[in-house]
Amino acid sequence: MPASLTAVLLGLPLTLVVTAAAFALGAVGGIPLMLGLRSRFTPVRLLVRLAVDLLRGVPTIVWLFLLYFGLAVGDVRLNSLGAAILGLGLVASAYLAEIYRGGFAVVPKGQTEAAQALGLSRTTTFVRLLAPQALRTVLPTVTTFLLMLLKDSSLASTVGVLEMTAQATAFSRQNVSTAGLTPFFVAAGVYIAISVPLAIAARVLDARLSGSH
Amino acid sequence: MDLGEYLPRLGDGLVVSLQLTVISVLLGYAVGLLFALGVSSANPWLRWPSVTLVEIGRGIPALVVLYIVYYGLPSAGLLFDSFPAAAIGLTFTAAAYSSETIRAGIRSVPAGQREAAAALGLGRATTFRRVVLPQGLRSAIPALMGLAVQSFQTTSLAYSISVNELMGQAYQAGAVTFRYLEVYAITGLLYAAIAVPATWLSVYAERRLSHGYL
Amino acid sequence: MTASLFTPAGEAATAGVTIANLAKSFGSHLVLDDISVTVRPGSVTALIGPSGSGKSTLLRCVNLLETPDAGTITVGAQTVHAGRRIADRDLLALRRQVGMVFQSFNLFPNLSVLRNVALPQQKVLGRSREEAEERALALLDRVGLRDKAQQHPQRCSGGQQQRIAIVRALALDPRAMLFDEPTSALDPEVGVEVLAVMRELARDGMTMIVVTHEMQFARDVSDHLVVMADGRIIEEGHPATIMAEPAQERTRRFLSAVLER
């Protein structure tokens, strides 16, 4: 049993790297997409709407394969890790854009009116007043999404990234007769083990924020 | 090999994907309802196993679930073919997620409903079956529709255990024609052609349902 | 005599507001029907009338939170014409002259009380952080809420929040103040604190337009009463006179219903 645990844990760093990098990409990328969704110009809004719907409507694995197998400039292709992070990150930005948008929709209209009545510029109003309030509202949803992204990092195994799922599968293939269910259960256990402290941290963060708010 | 020859196969694959979706959603939601009842039960012998199964189902990646059913279970003497293995794995995942959605729907039924039923003298089982559950399921419908769309997208993972659904066909087509970009682009569009309108439908359903009773 | 709540800015301390032939529709519903009214500098105008009479809409047109379909609005020396596109710079200049207090306070929950009052000064008037916070503390002190400076608005009672909202608007040295049902969301005993601050403001000579249901305030503090119904001004004049002897039947009915409660 320790052998399968060691094997699976070999993949843990890459699991974490893929998750963190994709999340960072999505958290940042979601901002321009959200601004596009809220744009006053109808063509911009419709175009971004289409992009977001496509990013979320096409299964993540298809995006990964498109980027890994399909994207080539001359002889230059994306490597496994790059394709995985870019693919997961693009899909994440679409989901997070929707989450951000939901947060802004809940901010009371009176906030914008008060800011307008005071003569504050649109930028100041957005950055200093609306965004902080929206962010506080969506933080629980964002952490739920992060946990989902952790699981989706397993898809990176399909384009050759040796994260935990890939390691478990490889170990199982190499030890067909002896390994059995173990490496997969071990991998499952590690996934759950990581999500528990993350979920607790999220709950603590949420409680602390709603205390001062 | 010509790309044009492979397009009908993609169509066949799509049909298989849809079959998997229907099975995993119908069976999965039924099992999910059982899980929801188990998790809410006062009886610890029902509650703890249910909670454990739901947390496992929601906590591990769907890909790992598929691998466990296909590659792992044989060592326990359970051998499944690709399609049944995928159906079982996807049903389990759908059951775990839908149980939480159904539970949330049941919890959202206003307390006043139960109070009114109690005041009328309706027993607890009747109240649940005829008052709470119908309303709870109704309010869970938009979320369950969203889950169904996700289930459809998750069937794309079944290629990894050799199921010839859309993704599996696409993989083969790509490997043979080397026209990866076109193959996967068309595949993506096929998924989107179903998933995107279905999502719009569930958003519309949510809007319509929120106008009726709570 | 206690220091006034606001600092008169030069000779033209407070501004008058003139509205001419204002019209506004929401869809097919005509909410303001050819409204003309003049508010003299330093006067306190109370705007009363049944719900749906258009009084809030009229108030919100003054600082262009609502855009009128026709007519002109003059605040001090600046005139805005409906229908003509207004430049951002002119819009900001207009809003800088006029402060507004809302029924639901609309304080910013992510900022402390002090920052609520200081930030607009920094961003709109370009004051330094020290200057803005100093002025903020002085004003908060003036309304007895200096000890709340570091707290967030949610921790304050409704009456305290509304007084902070008034101070936030005053900190920008406006030349006129608009009040949109400032006490409607407050319990009567708490509303008294807010009305007291408004009385002081009036005594100090600020131009005020107040949409209110508080008839006592209207009678005691305002010197100009405007009665609206169905999008029109049906009566206008001195509050004591109108309330004692309403000229219009509609006014009589409204007043008797309100005063009975």
XYZ file of C-alpha atoms in Angstrom:
688
model
C 0.000 0.000 0.000
C 2.695 2.541 0.763
C 3.989 2.015 -2.771
C 0.772 3.223 -4.376
C 0.588 6.160 -1.980
C 4.101 7.194 -2.914
C 3.261 6.878 -6.576
C 0.133 8.985 -6.282
C 1.831 11.637 -4.167
C 4.428 12.000 -6.906
C 1.642 13.585 -8.901
C 0.489 15.932 -6.145
C 2.782 18.878 -6.994
C 1.533 18.938 -10.582
C -2.086 18.641 -9.430
C -1.576 21.690 -7.244
C 0.338 23.593 -9.905
C -2.313 22.974 -12.554
C -5.116 23.938 -10.175
C -3.423 27.079 -8.891
C -2.251 28.283 -12.288
C -5.600 27.653 -13.964
C -7.376 29.404 -11.105
C -5.084 32.412 -11.334
C -5.652 32.591 -15.065
C -9.399 32.284 -14.620
C -9.639 34.775 -11.757
C -7.868 37.411 -13.813
C -9.363 36.465 -17.171
C -12.856 36.525 -15.742
C -12.633 40.262 -15.134
C -12.555 41.499 -18.746
C -15.186 38.910 -19.636
C -17.452 40.168 -16.860
C -16.931 43.763 -17.948
C -17.862 42.663 -21.459
C -21.016 40.984 -20.201
C -22.014 44.206 -18.464
C -21.017 46.444 -21.349
C -23.355 49.159 -22.542
C -22.505 48.377 -26.173
C -24.796 45.642 -27.436
C -22.389 44.105 -30.002
C -19.688 43.780 -27.337
C -22.127 42.287 -24.902
C -23.450 39.743 -27.410
C -19.974 38.749 -28.551
C -18.737 38.166 -25.015
C -21.964 36.327 -24.174
C -21.312 33.977 -27.080
C -17.698 33.449 -26.027
C -18.660 32.674 -22.442
C -21.450 30.316 -23.510
C -19.066 28.462 -25.830
C -16.356 28.195 -23.196
C -18.827 26.717 -20.754
C -20.862 24.710 -23.271
C -18.006 22.776 -24.834
C -16.669 20.101 -22.456
C -13.362 21.025 -20.889
C -11.643 17.974 -22.299
C -12.446 19.068 -25.844
C -10.780 22.428 -25.143
C -7.734 20.634 -23.773
C -7.484 18.445 -26.858
C -8.015 21.394 -29.167
C -5.171 23.261 -27.535
C -2.828 20.297 -27.227
C -3.391 18.509 -30.528
C -4.982 21.139 -32.677
C -2.960 24.250 -31.997
C 0.246 24.480 -33.922
C 2.147 27.468 -35.284
C 4.528 25.868 -37.729
C 6.234 23.219 -35.674
C 5.611 24.885 -32.339
C 2.973 23.278 -30.191
C 1.858 23.710 -26.632
C 3.328 21.180 -24.254
C 1.127 19.103 -21.952
C 1.327 21.399 -18.972
C 0.797 24.522 -21.032
C -2.225 23.114 -22.807
C -3.716 21.884 -19.545
C -3.269 25.191 -17.725
C -4.418 27.288 -20.661
C -7.453 25.106 -21.343
C -8.573 24.874 -17.734
C -7.799 28.551 -17.239
C -9.908 29.675 -20.199
C -12.901 27.643 -19.079
C -12.372 28.912 -15.518
C -12.436 32.520 -16.679
C -15.843 31.939 -18.282
C -17.287 30.412 -15.104
C -15.760 33.075 -12.892
C -17.020 35.839 -15.182
C -20.557 34.594 -14.545
C -19.886 34.338 -10.830
C -18.502 37.882 -10.725
C -21.499 39.119 -12.693
C -23.868 37.569 -10.185
C -22.040 39.384 -7.414
C -22.469 42.764 -9.040
C -26.123 42.149 -9.730
C -26.765 41.834 -6.006
C -25.177 45.146 -5.023
C -28.091 47.512 -4.264
C -28.818 50.099 -6.913
C -28.798 52.780 -4.221
C -25.039 52.419 -3.932
C -24.524 53.521 -7.520
C -27.054 56.331 -7.079
C -25.362 57.649 -3.961
C -22.018 57.594 -5.739
C -23.509 59.422 -8.716
C -25.188 62.008 -6.479
C -21.842 62.644 -4.794
C -20.236 63.177 -8.179
C -17.859 60.219 -8.010
C -16.524 59.036 -11.360
C -17.644 55.732 -12.857
C -14.191 54.244 -12.366
C -13.956 55.214 -8.709
C -17.474 53.952 -8.113
C -16.670 50.605 -9.723
C -13.243 50.043 -8.188
C -13.703 51.452 -4.687
C -17.360 50.804 -3.977
C -19.052 48.212 -6.191
C -16.220 45.712 -6.693
C -15.345 45.273 -2.976
C -18.999 44.633 -2.159
C -19.461 42.244 -5.078
C -16.311 40.322 -4.201
C -17.414 39.787 -0.644
C -20.702 38.362 -1.875
C -19.177 35.908 -4.330
C -16.301 34.621 -2.224
C -18.142 31.451 -1.096
C -19.109 30.625 -4.670
C -15.559 31.241 -5.822
C -14.161 28.818 -3.245
C -16.698 26.196 -4.311
C -15.460 26.730 -7.846
C -11.850 26.300 -6.736
C -12.731 22.911 -5.278
C -14.336 21.998 -8.592
C -11.197 23.104 -10.408
C -9.132 20.829 -8.183
C -11.135 17.892 -9.452
C -10.983 19.087 -13.042
C -7.191 19.135 -12.811
C -7.517 15.371 -13.243
C -8.343 16.064 -16.894
C -4.759 17.176 -17.378
C -3.866 13.501 -17.243
C -5.523 13.020 -20.629
C -3.049 15.318 -22.349
C -0.033 13.809 -20.674
C 0.455 15.762 -17.469
C 1.700 13.379 -14.780
C -0.521 14.623 -11.972
C -2.187 12.340 -9.413
C -4.759 10.667 -11.660
C -2.139 9.882 -14.282
C 0.152 8.460 -11.614
C -2.626 6.302 -10.195
C -3.512 4.959 -13.638
C 0.118 4.300 -14.509
C 0.704 2.491 -11.231
C -2.398 0.400 -11.760
C -1.267 -0.589 -15.272
C 2.221 -1.434 -14.131
C 0.961 -3.611 -11.302
C -2.141 -5.108 -12.836
C -2.252 -8.219 -10.766
C -1.291 -6.767 -7.429
C -2.536 -3.194 -7.316
C -6.243 -3.559 -7.955
C -8.401 -0.757 -6.611
C -5.814 0.641 -4.260
C -4.054 3.323 -6.292
C -7.416 4.811 -7.333
C -8.757 4.799 -3.804
C -5.531 6.392 -2.651
C -5.863 9.097 -5.296
C -9.502 9.618 -4.328
C -8.453 9.892 -0.719
C -5.840 12.517 -1.465
C -8.307 14.580 -3.508
C -10.745 14.521 -0.608
C -7.990 15.168 1.910
C -6.988 18.336 0.078
C -10.534 19.620 -0.351
C -11.441 19.336 3.311
C -8.955 21.910 4.649
C -9.717 24.140 1.651
C -13.430 23.987 2.441
C -12.810 24.755 6.095
C -10.539 27.683 5.221
C -13.264 28.962 2.923
C -15.863 28.782 5.667
C -13.561 30.608 8.090
C -12.828 33.298 5.537
C -16.523 33.706 4.826
C -17.350 34.026 8.522
C -14.617 36.585 9.123
C -15.660 38.683 6.159
C -19.346 38.717 7.071
C -18.327 39.728 10.593
C -16.814 43.023 9.557
C -19.344 43.564 6.816
C -8.766 8.612 -44.645
C -11.060 11.479 -45.443
C -12.498 13.724 -42.804
C -15.876 13.544 -44.483
C -16.035 9.825 -43.835
C -15.625 10.406 -40.167
C -18.401 12.919 -39.724
C -21.182 10.300 -39.629
C -19.193 8.441 -36.998
C -19.131 11.578 -34.923
C -22.899 11.576 -35.248
C -23.031 7.998 -34.002
C -20.846 8.985 -31.112
C -23.161 11.822 -30.240
C -26.054 9.383 -30.050
C -24.105 7.247 -27.597
C -23.275 10.347 -25.539
C -26.947 11.210 -25.374
C -27.823 7.653 -24.347
C -25.297 7.828 -21.544
C -26.677 11.187 -20.488
C -30.269 9.999 -20.341
C -29.341 6.909 -18.340
C -27.115 8.724 -15.880
C -29.628 11.522 -15.371
C -32.741 9.384 -14.927
C -31.097 6.749 -12.754
C -28.807 9.252 -11.091
C -31.573 11.587 -9.995
C -33.617 8.677 -8.672
C -30.672 7.464 -6.615
C -29.960 11.066 -5.728
C -33.424 11.363 -4.223
C -32.701 8.279 -2.133
C -29.380 9.780 -1.038
C -31.143 13.037 -0.163
C -33.649 11.193 1.989
C -30.854 9.178 3.569
C -28.786 12.231 4.397
C -31.785 13.968 5.957
C -32.817 10.903 7.894
C -32.820 10.905 11.670
C -31.638 7.306 11.674
C -27.812 7.267 11.904
C -27.636 3.874 10.161
C -29.163 5.523 7.116
C -27.493 8.892 7.490
C -23.809 8.045 7.824
C -23.518 5.702 4.855
C -25.489 8.177 2.731
C -23.350 11.124 3.776
C -20.189 9.152 3.098
C -21.285 8.083 -0.372
C -22.425 11.602 -1.277
C -19.213 13.226 -0.049
C -17.140 10.693 -1.957
C -19.218 11.162 -5.084
C -18.848 14.935 -4.877
C -15.283 14.946 -3.678
C -13.475 12.836 -6.246
C -13.080 13.669 -9.915
C -15.517 11.970 -12.283
C -12.554 10.645 -14.249
C -11.302 8.797 -11.179
C -14.761 7.335 -10.588
C -14.774 5.979 -14.154
C -11.307 4.485 -13.725
C -12.340 2.852 -10.455
C -15.383 1.204 -12.042
C -13.543 0.069 -15.181
C -9.958 -0.626 -14.084
C -10.290 -1.020 -10.369
C -13.385 -3.135 -9.764
C -12.123 -6.156 -11.747
C -9.756 -6.878 -8.875
C -12.829 -7.230 -6.684
C -14.299 -9.641 -9.165
C -16.624 -7.126 -10.855
C -15.958 -6.873 -14.560
C -17.859 -4.335 -16.585
C -17.796 -3.506 -20.256
C -17.011 0.044 -21.248
C -20.531 1.309 -21.701
C -22.012 -0.193 -18.529
C -18.974 0.949 -16.563
C -19.432 4.486 -17.823
C -23.156 4.348 -17.072
C -22.503 3.205 -13.512
C -19.785 5.762 -12.877
C -21.718 8.686 -14.313
C -24.891 7.634 -12.507
C -23.028 7.595 -9.214
C -21.610 11.069 -9.761
C -24.965 12.438 -10.885
C -26.621 10.882 -7.846
C -24.160 12.497 -5.447
C -24.513 15.985 -6.948
C -28.261 15.831 -7.446
C -28.818 14.688 -3.871
C -27.393 17.978 -2.632
C -29.539 19.936 -5.080
C -32.671 18.076 -4.058
C -31.880 18.560 -0.394
C -31.476 22.288 -0.954
C -34.807 22.366 -2.749
C -36.544 20.583 0.104
C -34.947 22.932 2.642
C -36.158 25.941 0.691
C -39.813 25.055 1.193
C -41.099 27.664 3.667
C -41.589 26.457 7.219
C -45.122 27.784 7.081
C -46.066 24.950 4.766
C -45.175 22.331 7.346
C -46.864 24.356 10.058
C -50.066 24.620 8.070
C -50.044 20.895 7.350
C -49.472 20.137 11.024
C -52.281 22.489 12.024
C -54.554 20.624 9.638
C -53.613 17.339 11.282
C -51.737 15.816 8.344
C -49.217 13.215 9.459
C -45.487 13.750 8.933
C -45.160 11.179 6.167
C -48.148 12.596 4.277
C -46.905 16.148 4.750
C -43.563 15.196 3.327
C -44.879 13.182 0.437
C -47.703 15.493 -0.641
C -46.667 18.971 0.472
C -42.927 19.332 1.004
C -41.410 16.992 -1.559
C -43.420 18.183 -4.590
C -42.607 21.811 -3.821
C -38.998 20.989 -3.050
C -38.507 19.118 -6.301
C -40.158 21.930 -8.226
C -37.765 24.532 -6.898
C -34.845 22.226 -7.633
C -35.787 21.877 -11.301
C -33.611 24.679 -12.749
C -30.542 23.437 -10.879
C -31.289 19.854 -11.893
C -31.561 20.961 -15.509
C -28.151 22.602 -15.184
C -26.794 19.383 -13.702
C -28.202 17.434 -16.638
C -26.296 19.670 -19.047
C -23.156 19.094 -17.002
C -23.784 15.348 -17.085
C -23.963 15.549 -20.855
C -20.597 17.285 -20.919
C -19.134 14.796 -18.447
C -19.943 11.915 -20.806
C -16.949 13.189 -22.792
C -14.744 11.593 -20.164
C -16.050 8.148 -21.044
C -13.672 7.941 -24.014
C -10.915 7.248 -21.487
C -12.463 3.876 -20.746
C -12.965 3.057 -24.404
C -16.585 4.046 -24.822
C -17.374 5.039 -28.411
C -19.253 8.157 -27.563
C -18.600 11.465 -29.298
C -15.233 12.152 -27.713
C -14.044 8.614 -28.357
C -15.001 8.892 -32.033
C -13.310 12.260 -32.242
C -10.126 10.874 -30.754
C -10.046 8.061 -33.306
C -10.858 10.401 -36.172
C -8.080 12.718 -35.107
C -5.567 9.932 -34.707
C -6.296 8.628 -38.191
C -6.732 11.825 -40.232
C -4.296 13.989 -38.271
C -6.745 16.831 -38.872
C -6.955 17.471 -35.153
C -8.041 21.067 -35.314
C -11.030 20.413 -37.531
C -12.072 17.232 -35.776
C -12.040 18.715 -32.304
C -13.561 21.977 -33.458
C -16.492 20.126 -34.985
C -16.748 17.971 -31.884
C -16.808 21.044 -29.690
C -19.521 22.602 -31.814
C -21.589 19.428 -31.629
C -21.436 19.450 -27.849
C -22.170 23.171 -27.763
C -25.089 22.812 -30.153
C -26.843 20.784 -27.493
C -25.387 22.160 -24.288
C -25.802 25.880 -24.975
C -29.499 25.850 -25.945
C -30.164 23.456 -23.084
C -28.583 25.935 -20.688
C -30.682 28.758 -22.100
C -33.717 26.558 -21.591
C -32.858 25.997 -17.940
C -32.335 29.755 -17.414
C -35.721 30.360 -19.015
C -37.272 27.668 -16.841
C -35.802 29.302 -13.765
C -37.311 32.621 -14.690
C -40.737 31.129 -15.399
C -40.777 29.020 -12.263
C -39.894 31.938 -10.038
C -43.019 33.774 -11.158
C -45.409 31.056 -10.109
C -45.592 29.981 -6.519
C -42.412 29.987 -4.506
C -24.277 80.648 18.674
C -23.095 77.204 17.667
C -21.040 76.940 14.505
C -23.077 76.291 11.396
C -23.125 72.836 9.889
C -21.752 73.988 6.602
C -19.232 76.551 5.512
C -20.673 79.232 3.278
C -18.479 79.213 0.185
C -17.919 82.802 -0.672
C -20.631 85.312 -1.410
C -23.078 83.145 -3.300
C -23.221 80.780 -0.390
C -26.308 78.830 -1.258
C -27.882 78.473 -4.637
C -31.434 78.689 -5.768
C -33.087 76.059 -7.916
C -35.397 76.909 -10.792
C -37.373 74.310 -12.690
C -39.157 75.316 -15.862
C -41.662 73.268 -17.850
C -40.278 69.955 -16.757
C -41.863 66.858 -18.269
C -41.006 63.175 -17.758
C -42.628 59.927 -18.790
C -41.827 56.348 -17.873
C -42.913 54.462 -20.923
C -46.436 55.642 -21.638
C -46.977 56.864 -18.103
C -46.671 60.667 -17.745
C -45.059 61.223 -14.361
C -44.238 64.928 -14.541
C -46.582 67.174 -16.476
C -45.156 70.609 -17.292
C -43.770 71.386 -13.842
C -42.428 74.848 -13.076
C -41.258 75.880 -9.629
C -38.696 78.248 -8.156
C -36.793 77.602 -4.952
C -35.102 80.721 -3.593
C -31.601 80.502 -2.141
C -31.670 79.724 1.554
C -35.278 78.619 1.539
C -36.613 75.290 2.669
C -39.110 73.780 0.258
C -41.241 70.861 1.357
C -42.609 68.689 -1.445
C -45.683 66.751 -0.378
C -48.412 64.744 -2.015
C -49.869 61.259 -2.424
C -47.757 58.338 -3.695
C -47.295 58.415 -7.404
C -47.648 62.190 -7.558
C -44.163 62.477 -9.048
C -42.474 64.273 -6.167
C -39.509 61.884 -5.894
C -39.062 61.922 -9.652
C -39.041 65.723 -9.617
C -36.416 65.761 -6.885
C -34.251 63.231 -8.708
C -34.394 65.353 -11.861
C -32.654 68.205 -10.062
C -29.387 66.291 -9.836
C -30.158 64.323 -12.972
C -30.501 60.911 -11.411
C -33.546 60.940 -13.667
C -33.295 62.605 -17.058
C -36.302 64.772 -17.909
C -37.840 64.575 -21.372
C -38.455 68.323 -21.643
C -37.825 71.538 -19.752
C -34.890 73.146 -17.993
C -33.288 72.900 -14.572
C -31.218 75.726 -13.159
C -29.066 75.339 -10.076
C -27.282 78.543 -9.122
C -25.817 79.821 -12.373
C -25.843 76.531 -14.236
C -28.730 75.555 -16.512
C -29.401 72.155 -17.981
C -31.745 71.647 -20.929
C -33.589 68.385 -21.300
C -33.144 66.704 -24.639
C -29.690 68.186 -25.176
C -26.847 65.863 -24.318
C -25.061 67.067 -21.200
C -21.273 66.848 -21.074
C -19.812 64.744 -18.291
C -17.961 67.763 -16.982
C -21.156 69.807 -16.679
C -22.979 66.887 -15.098
C -20.278 66.550 -12.452
C -20.290 70.320 -11.868
C -24.037 70.206 -11.300
C -23.828 67.264 -8.908
C -21.010 68.931 -7.049
C -23.318 71.835 -6.232
C -26.184 69.698 -5.013
C -26.088 67.141 -2.217
C -28.620 64.331 -1.891
C -29.857 62.267 1.027
C -31.721 59.044 0.238
C -34.538 57.204 1.986
C -32.355 54.096 2.316
C -29.227 56.045 3.369
C -26.999 54.276 0.793
C -23.846 54.472 2.877
C -20.973 52.372 1.509
C -20.716 49.208 3.641
C -17.167 48.344 2.624
C -15.821 51.632 4.030
C -15.696 52.878 7.583
C -17.904 55.831 8.528
C -14.861 58.107 8.389
C -13.882 56.894 4.929
C -17.507 57.215 3.762
C -17.329 60.926 4.515
C -13.704 61.433 3.468
C -13.391 59.502 0.213
C -15.844 61.636 -1.836
C -13.989 64.762 -0.707
C -10.711 63.319 -1.940
C -12.071 62.078 -5.229
C -14.496 64.861 -6.110
C -12.868 67.929 -4.538
C -9.277 66.743 -4.662
C -8.674 67.308 -0.971
C -5.774 65.493 0.652
C -6.536 62.523 2.848
C -5.624 64.412 6.014
C -7.738 67.408 5.098
C -10.702 65.241 4.111
C -10.579 63.182 7.285
C -10.163 66.277 9.443
C -13.246 67.832 7.899
C -15.083 64.529 8.219
C -14.301 64.249 11.907
C -15.366 67.840 12.512
C -18.723 67.245 10.831
C -19.269 63.917 12.579
C -18.466 65.627 15.847
C -21.013 68.297 15.012
C -23.785 65.690 14.804
C -22.487 63.792 17.805
C -21.207 60.740 15.944
C -17.454 61.195 16.137
C -17.079 57.983 18.142
C -18.514 56.007 15.225
C -15.794 57.141 12.847
C -13.864 53.882 12.720
C -16.905 51.613 12.606
C -18.685 50.384 9.530
C -22.134 51.828 8.771
C -23.926 48.515 9.305
C -23.115 48.729 13.011
C -24.927 52.042 13.362
C -28.615 52.500 13.918
C -30.846 53.817 11.138
C -30.991 57.305 12.592
C -27.215 57.391 12.965
C -26.722 56.142 9.416
C -28.966 58.837 8.003
C -27.159 61.556 9.926
C -23.876 60.187 8.588
C -25.371 60.280 5.101
C -26.268 63.938 5.576
C -22.752 64.684 6.755
C -21.271 62.796 3.799
C -23.165 65.066 1.427
C -22.377 68.226 3.432
C -18.659 67.473 3.428
C -18.596 68.363 -0.257
C -19.789 71.907 0.537
C -22.884 71.783 -1.621
C -24.903 74.911 -2.281
C -28.236 73.116 -2.060
C -29.417 69.867 -0.477
C -32.056 67.415 -1.693
C -33.795 65.054 0.723
C -35.805 62.114 -0.651
C -38.093 60.981 2.189
C -35.192 61.000 4.651
C -37.179 59.666 7.594
C -39.585 57.260 5.890
C -37.425 54.230 6.665
C -37.001 55.179 10.320
C -39.091 54.666 13.419
C -40.706 57.954 14.496
C -38.608 58.316 17.672
C -35.448 57.794 15.656
C -36.561 60.078 12.839
C -36.560 62.943 15.334
C -32.733 62.889 15.498
C -32.520 63.266 11.744
C -35.134 66.001 11.602
C -33.186 67.870 14.279
C -30.103 67.930 12.065
C -32.232 69.076 9.152
C -33.700 71.872 11.282
C -30.193 73.083 12.097
C -29.263 73.043 8.452
C -32.339 75.081 7.635
C -31.609 77.542 10.437
C -28.096 77.994 9.061
C -29.527 79.029 5.730
C -28.993 76.017 3.427
C -31.249 75.759 0.401
C -33.224 72.580 0.945
C -35.810 70.669 -1.061
C -37.388 67.958 1.037
C -39.787 65.272 -0.167
C -41.479 64.197 3.024
C -44.529 62.805 4.765
C -43.599 64.592 7.984
C -46.285 67.275 8.074
C -45.039 68.746 11.331
C -41.602 69.305 9.847
C -43.176 70.779 6.743
C -45.239 73.184 8.786
C -42.561 74.187 11.307
C -39.388 74.299 9.274
C -40.198 74.890 5.634
C -41.102 78.309 4.283
C -42.350 77.075 0.946
C -44.817 74.236 0.497
C -45.403 72.532 -2.841
C -48.291 70.095 -3.103
C -48.203 67.628 -6.007
C -50.737 65.186 -7.357
C -50.846 63.184 -10.596
C -47.679 64.752 -11.913
C -48.777 68.345 -11.406
C -48.349 71.027 -8.792
C -51.824 71.604 -7.444
C -50.978 74.081 -4.724
C -48.015 76.159 -3.679
C -47.337 78.720 -1.002
C -46.662 79.195 2.659
C -47.113 75.983 4.643
C -49.090 77.465 7.491
C -51.555 79.033 5.086
C -52.077 75.970 2.929
C -52.391 73.590 5.822
C -54.904 75.773 7.612
C -56.929 76.654 4.528
C -56.196 74.469 1.527
C -57.485 76.054 -1.639
C -57.861 72.784 -3.532
C -60.218 69.949 -2.605
C -57.522 67.423 -3.492
C -55.123 69.074 -1.072
C -57.764 69.063 1.618
C -58.387 65.338 1.165
C -54.683 64.507 1.214
C -53.953 66.609 4.301
C -56.861 65.264 6.289
C -55.859 61.667 5.493
C -52.226 62.290 6.437
C -52.870 64.336 9.554
C -55.359 61.803 10.825
C -52.703 59.081 11.147
